[in-house]
Tab-separated table of C-alpha atoms and ligand atoms in Angstrom:
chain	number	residue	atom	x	y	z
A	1	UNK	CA	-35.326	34.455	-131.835
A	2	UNK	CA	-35.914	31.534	-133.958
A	3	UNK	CA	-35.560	27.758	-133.639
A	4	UNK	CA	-31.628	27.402	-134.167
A	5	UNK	CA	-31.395	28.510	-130.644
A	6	UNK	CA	-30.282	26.103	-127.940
A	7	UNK	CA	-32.137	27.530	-125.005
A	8	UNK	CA	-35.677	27.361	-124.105
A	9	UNK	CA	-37.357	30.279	-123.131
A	10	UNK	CA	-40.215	30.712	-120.471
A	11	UNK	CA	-41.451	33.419	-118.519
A	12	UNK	CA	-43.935	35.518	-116.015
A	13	UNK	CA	-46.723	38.276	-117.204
A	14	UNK	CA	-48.150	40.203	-114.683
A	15	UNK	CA	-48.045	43.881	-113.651
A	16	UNK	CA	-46.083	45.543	-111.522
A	17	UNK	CA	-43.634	42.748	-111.581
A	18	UNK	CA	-40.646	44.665	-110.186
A	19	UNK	CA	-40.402	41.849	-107.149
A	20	UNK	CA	-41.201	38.955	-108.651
A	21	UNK	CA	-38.879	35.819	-106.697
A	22	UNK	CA	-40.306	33.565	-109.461
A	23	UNK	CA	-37.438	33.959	-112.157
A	24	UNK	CA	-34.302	33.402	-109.521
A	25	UNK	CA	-36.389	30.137	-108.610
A	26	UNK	CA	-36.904	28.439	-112.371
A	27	UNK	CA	-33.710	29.579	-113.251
A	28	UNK	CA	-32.029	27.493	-110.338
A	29	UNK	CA	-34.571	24.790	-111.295
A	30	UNK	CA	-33.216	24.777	-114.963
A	31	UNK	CA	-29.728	24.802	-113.818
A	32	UNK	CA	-29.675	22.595	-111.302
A	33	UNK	CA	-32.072	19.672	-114.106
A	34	UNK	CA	-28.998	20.516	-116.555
A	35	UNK	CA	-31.614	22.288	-118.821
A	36	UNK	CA	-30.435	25.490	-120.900
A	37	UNK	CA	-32.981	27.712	-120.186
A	38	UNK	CA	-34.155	31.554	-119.289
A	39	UNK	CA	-37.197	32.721	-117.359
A	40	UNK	CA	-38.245	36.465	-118.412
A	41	UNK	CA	-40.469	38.832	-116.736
A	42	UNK	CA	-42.710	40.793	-118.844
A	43	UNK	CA	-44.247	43.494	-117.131
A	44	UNK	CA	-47.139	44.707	-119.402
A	45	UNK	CA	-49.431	47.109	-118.686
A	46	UNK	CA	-53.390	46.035	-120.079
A	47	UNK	CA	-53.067	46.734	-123.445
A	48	UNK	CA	-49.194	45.534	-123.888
A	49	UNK	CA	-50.725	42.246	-122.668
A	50	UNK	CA	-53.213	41.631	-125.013
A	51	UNK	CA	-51.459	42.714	-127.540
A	52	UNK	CA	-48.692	39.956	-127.038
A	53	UNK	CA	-51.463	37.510	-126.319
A	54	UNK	CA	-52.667	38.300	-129.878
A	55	UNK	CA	-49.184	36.891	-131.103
A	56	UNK	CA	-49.412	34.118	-128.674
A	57	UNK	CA	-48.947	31.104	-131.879
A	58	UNK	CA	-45.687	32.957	-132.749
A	59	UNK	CA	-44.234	32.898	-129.674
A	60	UNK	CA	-40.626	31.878	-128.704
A	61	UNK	CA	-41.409	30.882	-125.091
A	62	UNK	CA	-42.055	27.031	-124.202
A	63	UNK	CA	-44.484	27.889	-121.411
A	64	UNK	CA	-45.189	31.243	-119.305
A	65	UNK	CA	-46.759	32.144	-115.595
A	66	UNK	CA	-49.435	34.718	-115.184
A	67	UNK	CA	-49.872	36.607	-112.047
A	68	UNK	CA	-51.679	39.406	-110.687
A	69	UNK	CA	-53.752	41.062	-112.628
A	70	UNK	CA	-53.795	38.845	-115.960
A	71	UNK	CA	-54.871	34.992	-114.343
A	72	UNK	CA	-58.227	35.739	-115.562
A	73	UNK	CA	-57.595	38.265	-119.071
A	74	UNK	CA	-55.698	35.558	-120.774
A	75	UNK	CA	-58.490	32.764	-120.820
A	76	UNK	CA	-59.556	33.906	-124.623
A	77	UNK	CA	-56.247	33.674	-125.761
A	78	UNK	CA	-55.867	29.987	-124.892
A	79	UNK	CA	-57.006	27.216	-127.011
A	80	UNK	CA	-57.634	25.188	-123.788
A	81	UNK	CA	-58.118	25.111	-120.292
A	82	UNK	CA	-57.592	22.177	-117.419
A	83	UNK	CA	-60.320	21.141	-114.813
A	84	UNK	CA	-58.519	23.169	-112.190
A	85	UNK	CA	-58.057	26.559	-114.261
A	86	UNK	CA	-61.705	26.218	-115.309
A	87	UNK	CA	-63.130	25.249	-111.508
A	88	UNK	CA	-60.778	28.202	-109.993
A	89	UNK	CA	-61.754	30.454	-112.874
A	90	UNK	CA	-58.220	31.832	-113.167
A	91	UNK	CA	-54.865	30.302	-114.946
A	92	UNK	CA	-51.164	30.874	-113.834
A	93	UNK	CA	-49.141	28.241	-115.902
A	94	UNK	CA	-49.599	27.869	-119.663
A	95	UNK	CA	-48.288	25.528	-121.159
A	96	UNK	CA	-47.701	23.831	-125.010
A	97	UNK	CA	-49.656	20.501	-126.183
A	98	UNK	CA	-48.842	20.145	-130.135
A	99	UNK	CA	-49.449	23.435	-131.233
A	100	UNK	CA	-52.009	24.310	-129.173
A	101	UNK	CA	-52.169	26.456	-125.591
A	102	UNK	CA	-53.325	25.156	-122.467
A	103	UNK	CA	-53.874	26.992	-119.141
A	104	UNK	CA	-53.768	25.370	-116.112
A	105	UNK	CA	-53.787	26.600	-112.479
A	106	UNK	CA	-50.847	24.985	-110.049
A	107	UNK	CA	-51.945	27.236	-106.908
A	108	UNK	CA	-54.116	24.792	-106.197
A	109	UNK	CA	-51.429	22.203	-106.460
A	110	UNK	CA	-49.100	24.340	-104.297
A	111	UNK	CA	-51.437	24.760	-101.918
A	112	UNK	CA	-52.100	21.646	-101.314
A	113	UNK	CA	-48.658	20.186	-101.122
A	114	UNK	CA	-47.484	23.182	-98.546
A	115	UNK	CA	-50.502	22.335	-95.973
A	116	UNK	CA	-49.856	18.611	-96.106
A	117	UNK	CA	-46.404	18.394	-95.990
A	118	UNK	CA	-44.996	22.023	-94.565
A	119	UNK	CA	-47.969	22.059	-92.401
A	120	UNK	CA	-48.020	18.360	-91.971
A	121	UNK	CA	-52.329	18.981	-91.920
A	122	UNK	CA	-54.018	16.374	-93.590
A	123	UNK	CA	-57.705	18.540	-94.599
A	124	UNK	CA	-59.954	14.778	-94.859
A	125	UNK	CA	-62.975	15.188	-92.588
A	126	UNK	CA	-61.901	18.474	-91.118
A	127	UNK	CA	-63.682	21.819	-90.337
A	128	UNK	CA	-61.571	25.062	-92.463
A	129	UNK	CA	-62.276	28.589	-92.152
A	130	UNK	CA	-61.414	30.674	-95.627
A	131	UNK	CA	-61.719	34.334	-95.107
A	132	UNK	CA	-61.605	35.718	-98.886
A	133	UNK	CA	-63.381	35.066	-102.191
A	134	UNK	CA	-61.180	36.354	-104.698
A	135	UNK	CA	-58.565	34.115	-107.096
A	136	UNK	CA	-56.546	32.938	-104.450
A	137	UNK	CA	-59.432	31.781	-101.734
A	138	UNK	CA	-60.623	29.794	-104.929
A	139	UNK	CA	-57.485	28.117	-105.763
A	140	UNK	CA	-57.974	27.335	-101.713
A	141	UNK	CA	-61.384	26.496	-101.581
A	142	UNK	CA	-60.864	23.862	-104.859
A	143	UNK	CA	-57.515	22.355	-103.236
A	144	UNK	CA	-59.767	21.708	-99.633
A	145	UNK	CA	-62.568	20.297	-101.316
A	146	UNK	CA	-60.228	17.865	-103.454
A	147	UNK	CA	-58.810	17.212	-100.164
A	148	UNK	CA	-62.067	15.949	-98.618
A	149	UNK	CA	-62.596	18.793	-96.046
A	150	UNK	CA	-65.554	18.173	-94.232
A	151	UNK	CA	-67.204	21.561	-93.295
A	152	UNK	CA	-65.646	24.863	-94.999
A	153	UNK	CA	-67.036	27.924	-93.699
A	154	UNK	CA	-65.863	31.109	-96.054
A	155	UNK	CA	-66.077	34.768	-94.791
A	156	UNK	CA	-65.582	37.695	-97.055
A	157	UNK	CA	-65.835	41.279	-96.847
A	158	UNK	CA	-67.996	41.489	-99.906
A	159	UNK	CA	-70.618	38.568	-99.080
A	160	UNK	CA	-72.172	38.170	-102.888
A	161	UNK	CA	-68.813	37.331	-104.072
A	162	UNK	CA	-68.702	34.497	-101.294
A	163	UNK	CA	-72.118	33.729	-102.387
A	164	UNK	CA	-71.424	33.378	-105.816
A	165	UNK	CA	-68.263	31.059	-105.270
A	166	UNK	CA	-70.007	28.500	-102.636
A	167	UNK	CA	-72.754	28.264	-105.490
A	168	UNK	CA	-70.021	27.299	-108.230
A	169	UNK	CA	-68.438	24.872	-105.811
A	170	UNK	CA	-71.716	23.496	-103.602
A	171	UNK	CA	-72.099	21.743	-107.294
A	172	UNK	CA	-68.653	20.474	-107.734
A	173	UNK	CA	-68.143	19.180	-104.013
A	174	UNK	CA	-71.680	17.992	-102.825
A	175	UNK	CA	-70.146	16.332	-99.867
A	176	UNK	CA	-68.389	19.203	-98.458
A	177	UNK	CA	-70.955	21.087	-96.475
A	178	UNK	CA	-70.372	24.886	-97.523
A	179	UNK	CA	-71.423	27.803	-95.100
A	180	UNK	CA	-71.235	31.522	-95.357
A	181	UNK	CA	-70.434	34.020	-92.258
A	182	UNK	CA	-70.602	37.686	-92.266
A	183	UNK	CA	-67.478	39.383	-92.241
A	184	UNK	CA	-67.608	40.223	-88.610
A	185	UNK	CA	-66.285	39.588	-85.334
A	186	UNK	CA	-68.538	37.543	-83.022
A	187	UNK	CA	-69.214	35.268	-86.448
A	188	UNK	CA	-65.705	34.953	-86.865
A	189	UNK	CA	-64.815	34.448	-83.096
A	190	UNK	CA	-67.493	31.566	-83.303
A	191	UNK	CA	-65.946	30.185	-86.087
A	192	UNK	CA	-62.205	30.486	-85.408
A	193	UNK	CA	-63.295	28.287	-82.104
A	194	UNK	CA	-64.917	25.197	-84.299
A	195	UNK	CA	-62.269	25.115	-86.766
A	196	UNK	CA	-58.754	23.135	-87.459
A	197	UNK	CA	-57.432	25.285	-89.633
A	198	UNK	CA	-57.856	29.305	-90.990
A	199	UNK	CA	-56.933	30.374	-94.003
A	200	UNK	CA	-56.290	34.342	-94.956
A	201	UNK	CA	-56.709	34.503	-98.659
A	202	UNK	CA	-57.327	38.214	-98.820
A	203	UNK	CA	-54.785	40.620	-99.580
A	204	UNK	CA	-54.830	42.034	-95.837
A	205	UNK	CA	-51.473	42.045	-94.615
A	206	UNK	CA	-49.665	43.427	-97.493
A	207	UNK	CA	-49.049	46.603	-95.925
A	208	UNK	CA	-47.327	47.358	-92.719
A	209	UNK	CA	-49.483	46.657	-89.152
A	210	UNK	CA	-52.846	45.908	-91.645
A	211	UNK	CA	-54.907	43.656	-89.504
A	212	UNK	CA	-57.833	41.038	-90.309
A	213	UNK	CA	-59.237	41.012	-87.479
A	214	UNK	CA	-58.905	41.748	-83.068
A	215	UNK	CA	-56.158	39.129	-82.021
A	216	UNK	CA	-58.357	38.518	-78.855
A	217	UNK	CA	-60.790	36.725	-81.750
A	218	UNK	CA	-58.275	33.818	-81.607
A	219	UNK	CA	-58.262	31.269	-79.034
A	220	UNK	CA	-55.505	29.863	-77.196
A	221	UNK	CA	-53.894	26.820	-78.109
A	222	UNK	CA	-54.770	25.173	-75.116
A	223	UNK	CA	-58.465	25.764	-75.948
A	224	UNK	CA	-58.529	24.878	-79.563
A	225	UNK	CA	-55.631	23.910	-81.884
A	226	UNK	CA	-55.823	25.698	-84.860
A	227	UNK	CA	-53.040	25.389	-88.037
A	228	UNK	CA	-53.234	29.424	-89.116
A	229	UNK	CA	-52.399	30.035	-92.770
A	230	UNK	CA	-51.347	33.209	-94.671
A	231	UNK	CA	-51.098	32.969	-98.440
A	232	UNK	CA	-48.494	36.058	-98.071
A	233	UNK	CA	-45.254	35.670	-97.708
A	234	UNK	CA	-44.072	39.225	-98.077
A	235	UNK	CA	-44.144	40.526	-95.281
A	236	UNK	CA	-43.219	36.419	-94.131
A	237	UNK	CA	-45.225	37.413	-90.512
A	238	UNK	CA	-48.398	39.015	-91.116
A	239	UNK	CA	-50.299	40.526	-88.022
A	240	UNK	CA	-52.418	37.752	-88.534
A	241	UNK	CA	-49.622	34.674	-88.429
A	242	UNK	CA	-48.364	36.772	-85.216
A	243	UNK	CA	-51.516	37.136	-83.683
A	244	UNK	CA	-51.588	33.271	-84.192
A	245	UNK	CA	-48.801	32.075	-83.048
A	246	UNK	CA	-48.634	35.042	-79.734
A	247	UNK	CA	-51.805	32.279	-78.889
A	248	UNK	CA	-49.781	29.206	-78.990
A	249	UNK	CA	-51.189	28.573	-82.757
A	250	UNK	CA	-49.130	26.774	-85.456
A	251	UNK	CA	-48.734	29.177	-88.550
A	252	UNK	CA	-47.794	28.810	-92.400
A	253	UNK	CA	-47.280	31.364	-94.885
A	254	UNK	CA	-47.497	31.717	-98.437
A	255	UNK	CA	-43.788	30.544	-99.368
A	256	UNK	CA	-44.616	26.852	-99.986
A	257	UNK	CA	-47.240	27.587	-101.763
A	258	UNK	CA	-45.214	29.760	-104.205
A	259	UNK	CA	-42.586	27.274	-103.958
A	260	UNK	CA	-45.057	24.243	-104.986
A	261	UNK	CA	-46.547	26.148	-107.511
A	262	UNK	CA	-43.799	26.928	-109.540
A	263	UNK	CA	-42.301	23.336	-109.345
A	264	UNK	CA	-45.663	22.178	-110.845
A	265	UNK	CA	-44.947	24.729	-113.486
A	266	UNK	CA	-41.689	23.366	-113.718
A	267	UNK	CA	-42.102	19.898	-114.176
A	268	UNK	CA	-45.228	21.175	-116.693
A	269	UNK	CA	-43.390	22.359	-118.970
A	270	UNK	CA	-39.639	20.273	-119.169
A	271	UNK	CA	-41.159	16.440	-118.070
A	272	UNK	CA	-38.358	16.596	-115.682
A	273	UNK	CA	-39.109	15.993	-111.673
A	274	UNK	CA	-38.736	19.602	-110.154
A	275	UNK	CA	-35.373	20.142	-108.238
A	276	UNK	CA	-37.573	21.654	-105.510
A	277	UNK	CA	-34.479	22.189	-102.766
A	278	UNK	CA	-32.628	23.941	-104.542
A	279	UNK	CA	-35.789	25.824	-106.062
A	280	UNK	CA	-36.360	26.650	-102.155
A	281	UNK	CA	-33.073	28.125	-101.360
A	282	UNK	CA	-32.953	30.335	-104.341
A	283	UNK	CA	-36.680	31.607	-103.643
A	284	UNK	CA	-35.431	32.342	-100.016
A	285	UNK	CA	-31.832	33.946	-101.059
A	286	UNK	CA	-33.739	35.926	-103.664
A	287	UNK	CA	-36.623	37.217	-101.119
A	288	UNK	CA	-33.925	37.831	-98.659
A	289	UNK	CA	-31.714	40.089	-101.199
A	290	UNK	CA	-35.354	41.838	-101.988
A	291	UNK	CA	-35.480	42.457	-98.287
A	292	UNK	CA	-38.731	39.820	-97.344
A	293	UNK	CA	-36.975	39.215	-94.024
A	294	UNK	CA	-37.790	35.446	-94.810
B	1	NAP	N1	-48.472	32.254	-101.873
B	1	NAP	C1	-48.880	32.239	-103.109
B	1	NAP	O1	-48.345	31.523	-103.951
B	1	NAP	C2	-50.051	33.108	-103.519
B	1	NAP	C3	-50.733	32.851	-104.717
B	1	NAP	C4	-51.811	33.661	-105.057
B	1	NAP	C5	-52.183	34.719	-104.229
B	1	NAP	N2	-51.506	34.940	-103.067
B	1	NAP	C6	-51.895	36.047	-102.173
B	1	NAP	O2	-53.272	35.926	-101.876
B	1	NAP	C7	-53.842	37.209	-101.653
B	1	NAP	C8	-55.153	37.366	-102.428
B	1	NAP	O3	-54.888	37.304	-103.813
B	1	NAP	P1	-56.064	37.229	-104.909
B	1	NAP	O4	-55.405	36.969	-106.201
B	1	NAP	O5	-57.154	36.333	-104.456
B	1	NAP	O6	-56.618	38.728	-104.881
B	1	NAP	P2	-58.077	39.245	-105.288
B	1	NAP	O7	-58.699	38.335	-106.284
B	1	NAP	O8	-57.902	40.684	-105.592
B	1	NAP	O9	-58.942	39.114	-103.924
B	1	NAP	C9	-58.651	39.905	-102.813
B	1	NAP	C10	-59.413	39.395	-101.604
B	1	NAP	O10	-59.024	40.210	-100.482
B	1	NAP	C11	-60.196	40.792	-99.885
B	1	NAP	N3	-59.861	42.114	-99.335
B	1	NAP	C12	-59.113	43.081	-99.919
B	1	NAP	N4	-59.027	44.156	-99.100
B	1	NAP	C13	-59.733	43.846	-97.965
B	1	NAP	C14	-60.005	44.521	-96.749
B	1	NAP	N5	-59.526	45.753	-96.529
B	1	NAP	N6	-60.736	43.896	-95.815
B	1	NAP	C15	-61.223	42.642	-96.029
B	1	NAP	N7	-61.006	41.932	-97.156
B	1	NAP	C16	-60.262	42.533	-98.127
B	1	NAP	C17	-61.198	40.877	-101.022
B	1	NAP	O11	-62.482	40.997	-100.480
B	1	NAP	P3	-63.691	41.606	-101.384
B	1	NAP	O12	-64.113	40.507	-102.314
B	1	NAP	O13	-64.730	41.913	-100.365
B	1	NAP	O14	-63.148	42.813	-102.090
B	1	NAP	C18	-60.927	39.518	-101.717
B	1	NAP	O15	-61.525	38.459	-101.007
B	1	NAP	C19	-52.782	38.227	-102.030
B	1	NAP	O16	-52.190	38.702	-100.848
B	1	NAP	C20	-51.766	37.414	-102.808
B	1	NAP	O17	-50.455	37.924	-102.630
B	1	NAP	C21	-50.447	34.155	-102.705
């Protein structure tokens, strides 16, 4: 490819990639903005990656996503990162300033935007349960804090890596009071009942019937309303969003944060506000066709 070519180019590295809904979504994007434009997966295995990364000033794309497991491997390869990528510690949009490389991070963004407006919850001054500590519950735990959340408890399997995050963000956010809770059930009952919203950000769920946690942890609706979210949204009901809502419980999944995500990627990379209903419809016709059951 060289520069005579009237189409930009942009893509996703990440590995397996087989399922990926992102390209039928950009691509809609493009067409529906009137831009001439392509969205490639690469599906690299370690080594393919940094190879490519290597030959990153040479490259024919205009801007790129990263997903699973590269959001943290690219960081050397970038010539800079934004607040967000360097708070969450991981980057999933890169984009081009001049001729340098910057990596941002638009979960945060998405995540955001899909709790306010698809969830209609506003986090300022409220009490939010995160169960998970990995790149995801990060992207989370930054978006709350921004948000003004009040108290955020976080519980994770692993409690050093919980540990290690609060300390990172207990700097950040010193107005947010930041607590820690075993991963287990009566500290997790206790919590679920003081808190307005729950966030799974662990990869529990993925697989058939996996469960966080006892549904009889949750309480009923008519003893404390809770907003449940899932960050998956394949499959779009996890045991823990049906748990939730069997309770009377409002529930979210991980769609509109994919959604929102890749419209801030979007609007990134062409300056051009994010056609984000038709972006929607092609992220739901393509998870449909790959059998999401959205
Ligand atoms: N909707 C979206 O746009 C979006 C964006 C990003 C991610 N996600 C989803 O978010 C989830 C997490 O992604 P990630 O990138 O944060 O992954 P990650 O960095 O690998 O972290 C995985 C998290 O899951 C926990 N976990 C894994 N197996 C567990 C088990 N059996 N019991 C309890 N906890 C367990 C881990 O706990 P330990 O630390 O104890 O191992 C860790 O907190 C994935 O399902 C991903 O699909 C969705």
């Amino acid at each position: 490819l060289n520069k005579k070519t009237d189409f930009q180019l942009f893509g996703i590295f990440g590995h397996p990639l087989a399922h990926t809904l992102s390209p039928a979504m950009q691509e809609a994007g493009f067409a529906a903005a009137g831009i001439k434009a392509y969205y490639l997966v690469f599906d690299f295995d370690l080594s393919q990656f940094k190879q490519s990364m290597k030959g990153l000033h040479q490259f024919p794309l205009q801007g790129f996503n990263l997903t699973v497991p590269y959001k943290q491997t690219i960081a050397p390869f970038l010539d800079e990162l934004s607040a967000e990528a360097k708070a969450v510690g991981a980057v999933n949009t890169v984009f081009r300033k001049g001729k340098k490389w910057i990596g941002t991070n638009t979960d945060v963004f998405g995540f955001q935007v899909s709790l306010k407006k698809d969830g209609k919850f506003q986090p300022r001054g409220k009490k939010a349960l995160v169960i998970g500590a990995g790149g995801a519950a990060r992207a989370v735990v930054y978006g709350l804090c921004e948000e003004e959340i009040k108290i955020l408890t976080i519980s994770n399997r692993h409690k050093d890596r919980a540990q290690k995050m609060i300390l990172e963000f207990r700097k950040k956010f010193p107005r947010v009071q930041f607590e820690i809770i075993p991963f287990e059930n009566a500290h997790l009952k206790h919590a679920l009942q003081r808190s307005d919203l729950v966030v799974n950000a662990t990869s529990v769920g993925l697989k058939p019937n996996e469960k966080l946690f006892s549904a009889s942890l949750i309480p009923k609706r008519s003893q404390k309303n809770i907003l449940f979210v899932d960050l998956i949204y394949r499959p779009a009901e996890t045991p823990f969003l049906k748990a939730a809502k069997e309770k009377g419980q409002k529930t979210l999944n991980g769609i509109g944060m994919l959604l929102y995500q890749g419209a801030r990627a979007f609007e990134i990379w062409t300056s051009k506000k994010a056609p984000v209903d038709v972006m929607r419809k092609a992220l739901f016709l393509s998870s449909k066709s790959a059998g999401a059951n959205l």
